[in-house]
């Protein structure tokens, strides 16, 4: 089932973010959203995530859809290890070997896996946040500028891994980088 | 690199605890220095009834400690004050959780908490003496003095929980237990610990004050009162020293217990805390 937004209106006090905005996200596809700052990219993701309500208009989506998200910030539990952060959001038990395999795919070793995230570098934390979203069971994956803190080489590796892991899934990616859109593929919405 | 315009740096290195962020520590030399000052003052005054020497106080304390009645008085007060504190912690945390969840409850409780905070402890002691037996007075007074501190701190802790983590939990539909143990608990804990530190000192001060006014038989308060009546100043100092020592031991033991619980909670609650090897 797709997500359909019809004539939505959203404003913060006197600032109108969306007025008569409509779009749809087909099931099992990747949608990239691009646009200059302040055009409502993050607001759109927050609406899809169920963190914001629209002031007017209609959003049709399956309410039972499980959502997963990479926020602009890492939003990790500081005292927990990378593995514990990932397991925290998983509904079913996940084998340690599966997590380690996923971590190795994005250049995170087993030593890092057991380390508290508070002692990790920005890039490592970012990759943990991405893996958390990818490993959690979900029907809709929301990515809000997920690759921004990664160096060029790691970024490409992580994007390829993300693409591989999200085959056949509904993904909405917000980015400023056209190359990220190209690598992820799918339809493009410009705000 | 060019030299600064002045020969010496403008700011000198500071060792002040506030500036360095280090906690002030209790040093043996400082304690001994104060004991010497006390001894000197006592010798200067020359009347034990006005200011007994530290040595006289310690001798009297040893004498008192040999009597069974000393330990029964300590147990009597400790049991009641600790009960009042435990009750305040339990009720305070529960009320704070309800207040953080339901605004109406917070609104309902705010006037009562403000009133308890503002009311002098002596007024409460006299009022409670009219309502209950003096034997249980220190339980109620300790409870009343600690309750608003616990309630306010824990409620603030819950209210200041990182909204970003709460949103993360919402998106991933985290079960309530995991939200509490991994998001609310770690962020509220410093507030709770701080309330415990303040509350532990206050419950002893207010509890003993209540006993001195209510004079329950067999309490430390009664002993202090008798020392005042008979002008047994070394006894007064010895009992005061006892209160200080018992409250310090109680505080240390409670904080140790709290740390153990926290470590157990973190270990038990952390899914996947067991290190994984390749």
XYZ file of N, CA, C and O in Angstrom, chain B residues 107-239:
532
model
N -0.909 20.002 38.414
C -1.598 21.229 38.858
C -2.203 21.050 40.249
O -2.153 21.940 41.085
N -2.756 19.852 40.464
C -3.393 19.550 41.742
C -2.365 19.501 42.876
O -2.617 19.966 43.986
N -1.196 18.956 42.586
C -0.183 18.768 43.634
C 0.650 20.018 43.917
O 1.176 20.178 45.019
N 0.784 20.890 42.917
C 1.670 22.061 43.064
C 1.394 22.886 44.338
O 2.330 23.166 45.100
N 0.129 23.272 44.633
C -0.072 24.081 45.852
C 0.351 23.361 47.123
O 0.928 23.969 48.027
N 0.080 22.057 47.186
C 0.427 21.300 48.402
C 1.943 21.253 48.582
O 2.455 21.471 49.689
N 2.651 21.006 47.469
C 4.112 20.909 47.570
C 4.718 22.266 47.948
O 5.650 22.329 48.753
N 4.182 23.318 47.376
C 4.673 24.662 47.708
C 4.419 24.960 49.173
O 5.271 25.534 49.863
N 3.238 24.563 49.655
C 2.869 24.804 51.048
C 3.797 24.038 51.994
O 4.304 24.606 52.971
N 4.051 22.780 51.662
C 4.938 21.969 52.525
C 6.336 22.589 52.560
O 6.969 22.671 53.616
N 6.801 23.033 51.387
C 8.145 23.624 51.316
C 8.247 24.900 52.148
O 9.259 25.161 52.789
N 7.182 25.707 52.092
C 7.233 27.023 52.742
C 6.945 26.965 54.242
O 7.343 27.856 54.988
N 6.238 25.919 54.697
C 5.847 25.864 56.113
C 7.062 25.536 56.997
O 7.800 24.594 56.712
N 7.254 26.302 58.088
C 8.382 25.995 58.986
C 8.198 24.615 59.618
O 7.076 24.227 59.940
N 9.301 23.918 59.783
C 9.248 22.556 60.320
C 8.624 22.544 61.716
O 7.888 21.619 62.066
N 8.850 23.606 62.497
C 8.303 23.668 63.859
C 6.776 23.638 63.834
O 6.135 22.993 64.678
N 6.171 24.323 62.850
C 4.707 24.332 62.736
C 4.193 22.925 62.472
O 3.197 22.491 63.064
N 4.881 22.228 61.577
C 4.478 20.850 61.273
C 4.595 19.969 62.511
O 3.711 19.162 62.787
N 5.684 20.144 63.239
C 5.920 19.294 64.416
C 4.780 19.465 65.424
O 4.206 18.490 65.900
N 4.425 20.712 65.667
C 3.361 20.979 66.655
C 2.026 20.415 66.153
O 1.288 19.771 66.895
N 1.751 20.647 64.852
C 0.497 20.152 64.279
C 0.417 18.632 64.347
O -0.596 18.072 64.794
N 1.497 17.987 63.917
C 1.502 16.520 63.860
C 1.429 15.933 65.268
O 0.802 14.891 65.481
N 2.023 16.629 66.241
C 1.972 16.169 67.638
C 0.541 16.089 68.145
O 0.205 15.253 68.972
N -0.290 17.004 67.626
C -1.701 17.002 68.040
C -2.417 15.784 67.434
O -3.267 15.185 68.059
N -1.987 15.440 66.216
C -2.702 14.371 65.484
C -2.209 12.967 65.808
O -2.991 12.038 65.832
N -0.895 12.806 65.976
C -0.377 11.442 66.172
C 0.466 11.312 67.440
O 0.894 12.313 68.023
N 0.731 10.062 67.766
C 1.575 9.714 68.906
C 2.996 10.252 68.660
O 3.503 10.156 67.548
N 3.628 10.772 69.701
C 4.966 11.358 69.518
C 6.007 10.329 69.069
O 7.024 10.684 68.483
N 5.738 9.037 69.329
C 6.697 7.991 68.936
C 6.902 7.967 67.420
O 7.982 7.640 66.948
N 5.850 8.279 66.678
C 5.956 8.232 65.211
C 6.106 9.615 64.575
O 6.021 9.742 63.347
N 6.313 10.605 65.405
C 6.428 11.980 64.907
C 7.556 12.133 63.883
O 7.367 12.734 62.822
N 8.741 11.561 64.181
C 9.894 11.759 63.281
C 9.673 11.098 61.921
O 10.230 11.545 60.918
N 8.847 10.041 61.878
C 8.541 9.397 60.593
C 7.826 10.413 59.698
O 8.213 10.642 58.540
N 6.809 11.034 60.264
C 5.981 11.960 59.478
C 6.767 13.227 59.112
O 6.701 13.709 57.986
N 7.530 13.737 60.059
C 8.275 14.978 59.789
C 9.352 14.741 58.722
O 9.497 15.534 57.778
N 10.086 13.635 58.848
C 11.104 13.319 57.825
C 10.431 13.167 56.460
O 10.927 13.667 55.451
N 9.314 12.475 56.452
C 8.563 12.270 55.213
C 8.168 13.610 54.595
O 8.409 13.862 53.407
N 7.604 14.483 55.425
C 7.123 15.777 54.908
C 8.259 16.664 54.389
O 8.088 17.404 53.433
N 9.418 16.577 55.041
C 10.531 17.437 54.620
C 11.179 16.939 53.323
O 11.645 17.725 52.509
N 11.205 15.641 53.143
C 11.877 15.074 51.959
C 10.939 15.015 50.746
O 11.388 15.168 49.607
N 9.649 14.823 51.018
C 8.686 14.634 49.916
C 8.757 15.703 48.820
O 8.913 15.369 47.636
N 8.658 17.007 49.160
C 8.667 18.006 48.068
C 9.971 18.027 47.276
O 9.957 18.268 46.062
N 11.082 17.746 47.957
C 12.386 17.736 47.258
C 12.411 16.589 46.250
O 12.783 16.752 45.088
N 11.995 15.421 46.718
C 11.991 14.239 45.853
C 11.030 14.448 44.675
O 11.380 14.219 43.520
N 9.845 14.912 45.004
C 8.807 15.111 43.980
C 9.288 16.103 42.915
O 9.255 15.814 41.718
N 9.774 17.265 43.358
C 10.179 18.312 42.424
C 11.342 17.857 41.544
O 11.320 18.033 40.333
N 12.348 17.262 42.173
C 13.528 16.841 41.398
C 13.198 15.776 40.371
O 13.601 15.879 39.212
N 12.484 14.754 40.808
C 12.179 13.651 39.880
C 11.254 14.140 38.766
O 11.453 13.799 37.595
N 10.294 14.971 39.132
C 9.388 15.511 38.105
C 10.191 16.336 37.084
O 9.983 16.215 35.874
N 11.131 17.147 37.570
C 11.973 17.937 36.661
C 12.825 17.024 35.786
O 13.024 17.295 34.605
N 13.339 15.953 36.387
C 14.146 14.993 35.635
C 13.359 14.375 34.493
O 13.835 14.291 33.363
N 12.132 13.970 34.807
C 11.291 13.353 33.764
C 10.953 14.397 32.697
O 11.029 14.128 31.497
N 10.627 15.608 33.166
C 10.246 16.670 32.218
C 11.411 17.070 31.309
O 11.203 17.485 30.175
N 12.641 16.936 31.825
C 13.813 17.331 31.028
C 14.415 16.186 30.216
O 15.508 16.326 29.674
N 13.705 15.072 30.158
C 14.203 13.946 29.347
C 14.288 14.408 27.895
O 13.396 15.094 27.396
N 15.371 14.017 27.259
C 15.654 14.461 25.892
C 14.495 14.118 24.945
O 14.214 12.942 24.692
N 13.860 15.130 24.428
C 12.707 14.950 23.542
C 13.096 14.176 22.276
O 12.296 13.427 21.712
N 14.359 14.342 21.875
C 14.814 13.652 20.658
C 14.816 12.132 20.859
O 14.493 11.383 19.945
N 15.186 11.711 22.060
C 15.168 10.267 22.334
C 13.737 9.770 22.495
O 13.420 8.641 22.105
N 12.875 10.621 23.041
C 11.466 10.234 23.181
C 10.848 10.044 21.785
O 10.114 9.081 21.545
N 11.194 10.940 20.879
C 10.696 10.817 19.498
C 11.236 9.551 18.831
O 10.521 8.866 18.111
N 12.518 9.279 19.086
C 13.126 8.067 18.523
C 12.335 6.834 18.998
O 11.982 5.955 18.208
N 12.024 6.824 20.313
C 11.271 5.703 20.876
C 9.884 5.591 20.240
O 9.390 4.496 19.994
N 9.306 6.747 19.957
C 7.968 6.783 19.350
C 8.009 6.200 17.932
O 7.169 5.388 17.566
N 9.000 6.624 17.154
C 9.099 6.147 15.765
C 9.318 4.635 15.729
O 8.677 3.925 14.960
N 10.208 4.153 16.608
C 10.511 2.723 16.603
C 9.511 1.913 17.442
O 9.697 0.704 17.627
N 8.472 2.581 17.949
C 7.440 1.936 18.790
C 8.066 1.095 19.902
O 7.735 -0.086 20.088
N 8.960 1.699 20.653
C 9.623 0.990 21.753
C 8.611 0.640 22.844
O 7.805 1.501 23.217
N 8.651 -0.577 23.369
C 7.740 -0.916 24.475
C 8.004 -0.016 25.690
O 9.123 0.455 25.868
N 6.955 0.144 26.517
C 7.034 1.074 27.664
C 8.211 0.761 28.595
O 8.913 1.665 29.036
N 8.417 -0.518 28.867
C 9.471 -0.907 29.803
C 10.846 -0.478 29.293
O 11.684 0.013 30.055
N 11.061 -0.643 27.994
C 12.358 -0.246 27.412
C 12.497 1.274 27.417
O 13.580 1.803 27.614
N 11.390 1.969 27.178
C 11.436 3.440 27.232
C 11.845 3.901 28.624
O 12.681 4.784 28.786
N 11.227 3.290 29.639
C 11.517 3.691 31.020
C 12.972 3.359 31.372
O 13.714 4.207 31.847
N 13.388 2.113 31.087
C 14.722 1.693 31.536
C 15.866 2.326 30.740
O 16.943 2.516 31.276
N 15.631 2.644 29.470
C 16.748 3.150 28.658
C 16.688 4.635 28.336
O 17.692 5.209 27.934
N 15.525 5.216 28.464
C 15.437 6.649 28.124
C 15.125 7.489 29.359
O 15.882 8.394 29.695
N 14.044 7.154 30.055
C 13.674 7.992 31.201
C 14.615 7.773 32.392
O 15.069 8.737 33.003
N 14.885 6.519 32.706
C 15.679 6.233 33.900
C 17.088 6.848 33.868
O 17.461 7.558 34.802
N 17.865 6.634 32.807
C 19.216 7.233 32.817
C 19.201 8.755 32.907
O 20.095 9.351 33.482
N 18.161 9.375 32.342
C 18.135 10.844 32.343
C 17.550 11.420 33.629
O 17.819 12.568 33.973
N 16.744 10.619 34.344
C 16.147 11.106 35.591
C 17.045 10.790 36.790
O 16.955 11.458 37.830
N 17.884 9.807 36.625
C 18.722 9.342 37.730
C 19.561 10.442 38.404
O 19.590 10.525 39.639
N 20.253 11.310 37.658
C 21.024 12.366 38.341
C 20.135 13.259 39.213
O 20.553 13.683 40.298
N 18.925 13.528 38.765
C 17.987 14.350 39.546
C 17.581 13.602 40.823
O 17.486 14.182 41.891
N 17.340 12.297 40.682
C 16.942 11.469 41.821
C 18.084 11.396 42.839
O 17.860 11.556 44.047
N 19.304 11.193 42.333
C 20.461 11.097 43.235
C 20.673 12.397 43.992
O 20.960 12.403 45.181
N 20.511 13.498 43.268
C 20.685 14.805 43.902
C 19.616 15.017 44.976
O 19.918 15.520 46.066
N 18.377 14.603 44.698
C 17.297 14.726 45.689
C 17.602 13.864 46.902
O 17.337 14.276 48.044
N 18.163 12.686 46.676
C 18.499 11.784 47.793
C 19.564 12.417 48.684
O 19.471 12.372 49.905
N 20.585 13.014 48.051
C 21.675 13.638 48.810
C 21.126 14.739 49.720
O 21.463 14.814 50.895
N 20.285 15.603 49.140
C 19.722 16.713 49.916
C 18.764 16.159 50.972
O 18.788 16.555 52.140
N 17.927 15.224 50.546
C 16.904 14.658 51.427
C 17.487 13.919 52.617
O 16.951 13.997 53.728
N 18.597 13.223 52.391
C 19.198 12.443 53.490
C 19.663 13.348 54.631
O 19.480 13.025 55.800
N 20.257 14.477 54.273
C 20.692 15.424 55.303
C 19.504 16.032 56.018
O 19.466 16.117 57.251
N 18.511 16.391 55.206
C 17.342 17.086 55.755
C 16.494 16.184 56.650
O 15.958 16.644 57.670
N 16.363 14.926 56.298
C 15.499 14.043 57.098
C 16.076 13.864 58.503
O 15.322 13.795 59.472
N 17.397 13.843 58.618
C 18.004 13.717 59.947
C 17.822 14.986 60.755
O 17.463 14.942 61.933
N 18.059 16.121 60.110
C 17.910 17.399 60.832
C 16.475 17.573 61.325
O 16.233 17.905 62.475
N 15.522 17.383 60.428
C 14.131 17.617 60.792
C 13.620 16.530 61.739
O 12.858 16.819 62.671
N 14.047 15.288 61.505
C 13.601 14.181 62.358
C 14.046 14.355 63.798
O 13.257 14.179 64.726
N 15.298 14.746 63.976
C 15.818 14.955 65.343
C 15.150 16.187 65.981
O 14.796 16.160 67.168
N 14.941 17.221 65.188
C 14.254 18.422 65.706
C 12.870 18.030 66.212
O 12.425 18.488 67.282
N 12.195 17.175 65.445
C 10.859 16.719 65.842
C 10.926 15.947 67.155
O 10.072 16.124 68.034
N 11.954 15.129 67.296
C 12.085 14.335 68.526
C 12.396 15.216 69.736
O 11.937 14.945 70.832
N 13.171 16.273 69.506
C 13.507 17.176 70.626
C 12.231 17.889 71.107
O 12.044 18.089 72.309
N 11.355 18.215 70.179
C 10.110 18.903 70.575
C 9.078 17.898 71.101
O 8.428 18.122 72.114
N 8.950 16.774 70.419
C 7.947 15.781 70.798
C 8.369 14.895 71.976
O 7.523 14.313 72.644
N 9.657 14.816 72.205
C 10.281 13.993 73.261
C 9.701 12.565 73.322
O 9.230 12.134 74.391
N 9.769 11.818 72.224
C 9.324 10.413 72.322
C 10.296 9.604 73.185
O 11.517 9.770 73.050
N 9.757 8.771 74.059
C 10.601 8.005 74.993
C 11.537 7.068 74.222
O 11.098 6.352 73.326
N 12.805 7.122 74.603
C 13.796 6.215 74.022
C 14.416 6.694 72.730
O 15.084 5.928 72.041
N 14.220 7.957 72.384
C 14.788 8.478 71.130
C 16.052 9.308 71.392
O 16.309 9.710 72.536
N 16.786 9.593 70.334
C 17.967 10.472 70.449
C 17.495 11.868 70.856
O 18.127 12.542 71.669
N 16.355 12.274 70.311
C 15.797 13.601 70.620
C 15.553 13.760 72.108
O 15.840 14.815 72.681
N 15.040 12.707 72.730
C 14.778 12.751 74.180
C 16.102 12.941 74.938
O 16.196 13.727 75.870
N 17.134 12.220 74.466
C 18.458 12.314 75.109
C 19.024 13.735 74.976
O 19.597 14.267 75.926
N 18.825 14.318 73.823
C 19.298 15.703 73.618
C 18.547 16.657 74.547
O 19.136 17.560 75.151
N 17.250 16.417 74.665
C 16.412 17.269 75.510
C 16.860 17.177 76.971
O 17.007 18.186 77.665
N 17.098 15.931 77.408
C 17.546 15.725 78.799
C 18.906 16.380 79.041
O 19.148 16.965 80.101
N 19.788 16.275 78.038
C 21.113 16.903 78.159
C 20.971 18.413 78.322
O 21.705 19.033 79.089
N 20.005 18.970 77.630
C 19.768 20.423 77.740
C 19.229 20.770 79.135
O 19.693 21.707 79.780
N 18.236 19.977 79.601
C 17.620 20.219 80.911
C 18.662 20.160 82.033
O 18.689 21.022 82.898
N 19.525 19.118 81.979
C 20.514 18.937 83.056
C 21.835 19.640 82.775
O 22.819 19.421 83.472
N 21.843 20.436 81.738
C 23.054 21.171 81.322
C 24.258 20.228 81.175
O 25.392 20.577 81.519
N 23.990 19.021 80.679
C 25.065 18.040 80.442
C 25.615 18.283 79.042
O 25.263 17.582 78.093
N 26.438 19.327 78.926
C 26.895 19.765 77.604
C 27.765 18.711 76.901
O 27.599 18.514 75.698
N 28.673 18.015 77.598
C 29.409 16.946 76.897
C 28.462 15.889 76.312
O 28.692 15.371 75.229
N 27.357 15.593 77.046
C 26.353 14.649 76.524
C 25.721 15.198 75.243
O 25.532 14.470 74.268
N 25.398 16.489 75.303
C 24.778 17.149 74.142
C 25.692 17.041 72.915
O 25.253 16.675 71.811
N 26.970 17.316 73.140
C 27.945 17.227 72.035
C 28.114 15.781 71.572
O 28.203 15.505 70.373
N 28.149 14.865 72.560
C 28.340 13.447 72.212
C 27.165 12.938 71.383
O 27.348 12.223 70.387
N 25.958 13.304 71.780
C 24.768 12.881 71.018
C 24.741 13.530 69.632
O 24.356 12.902 68.643
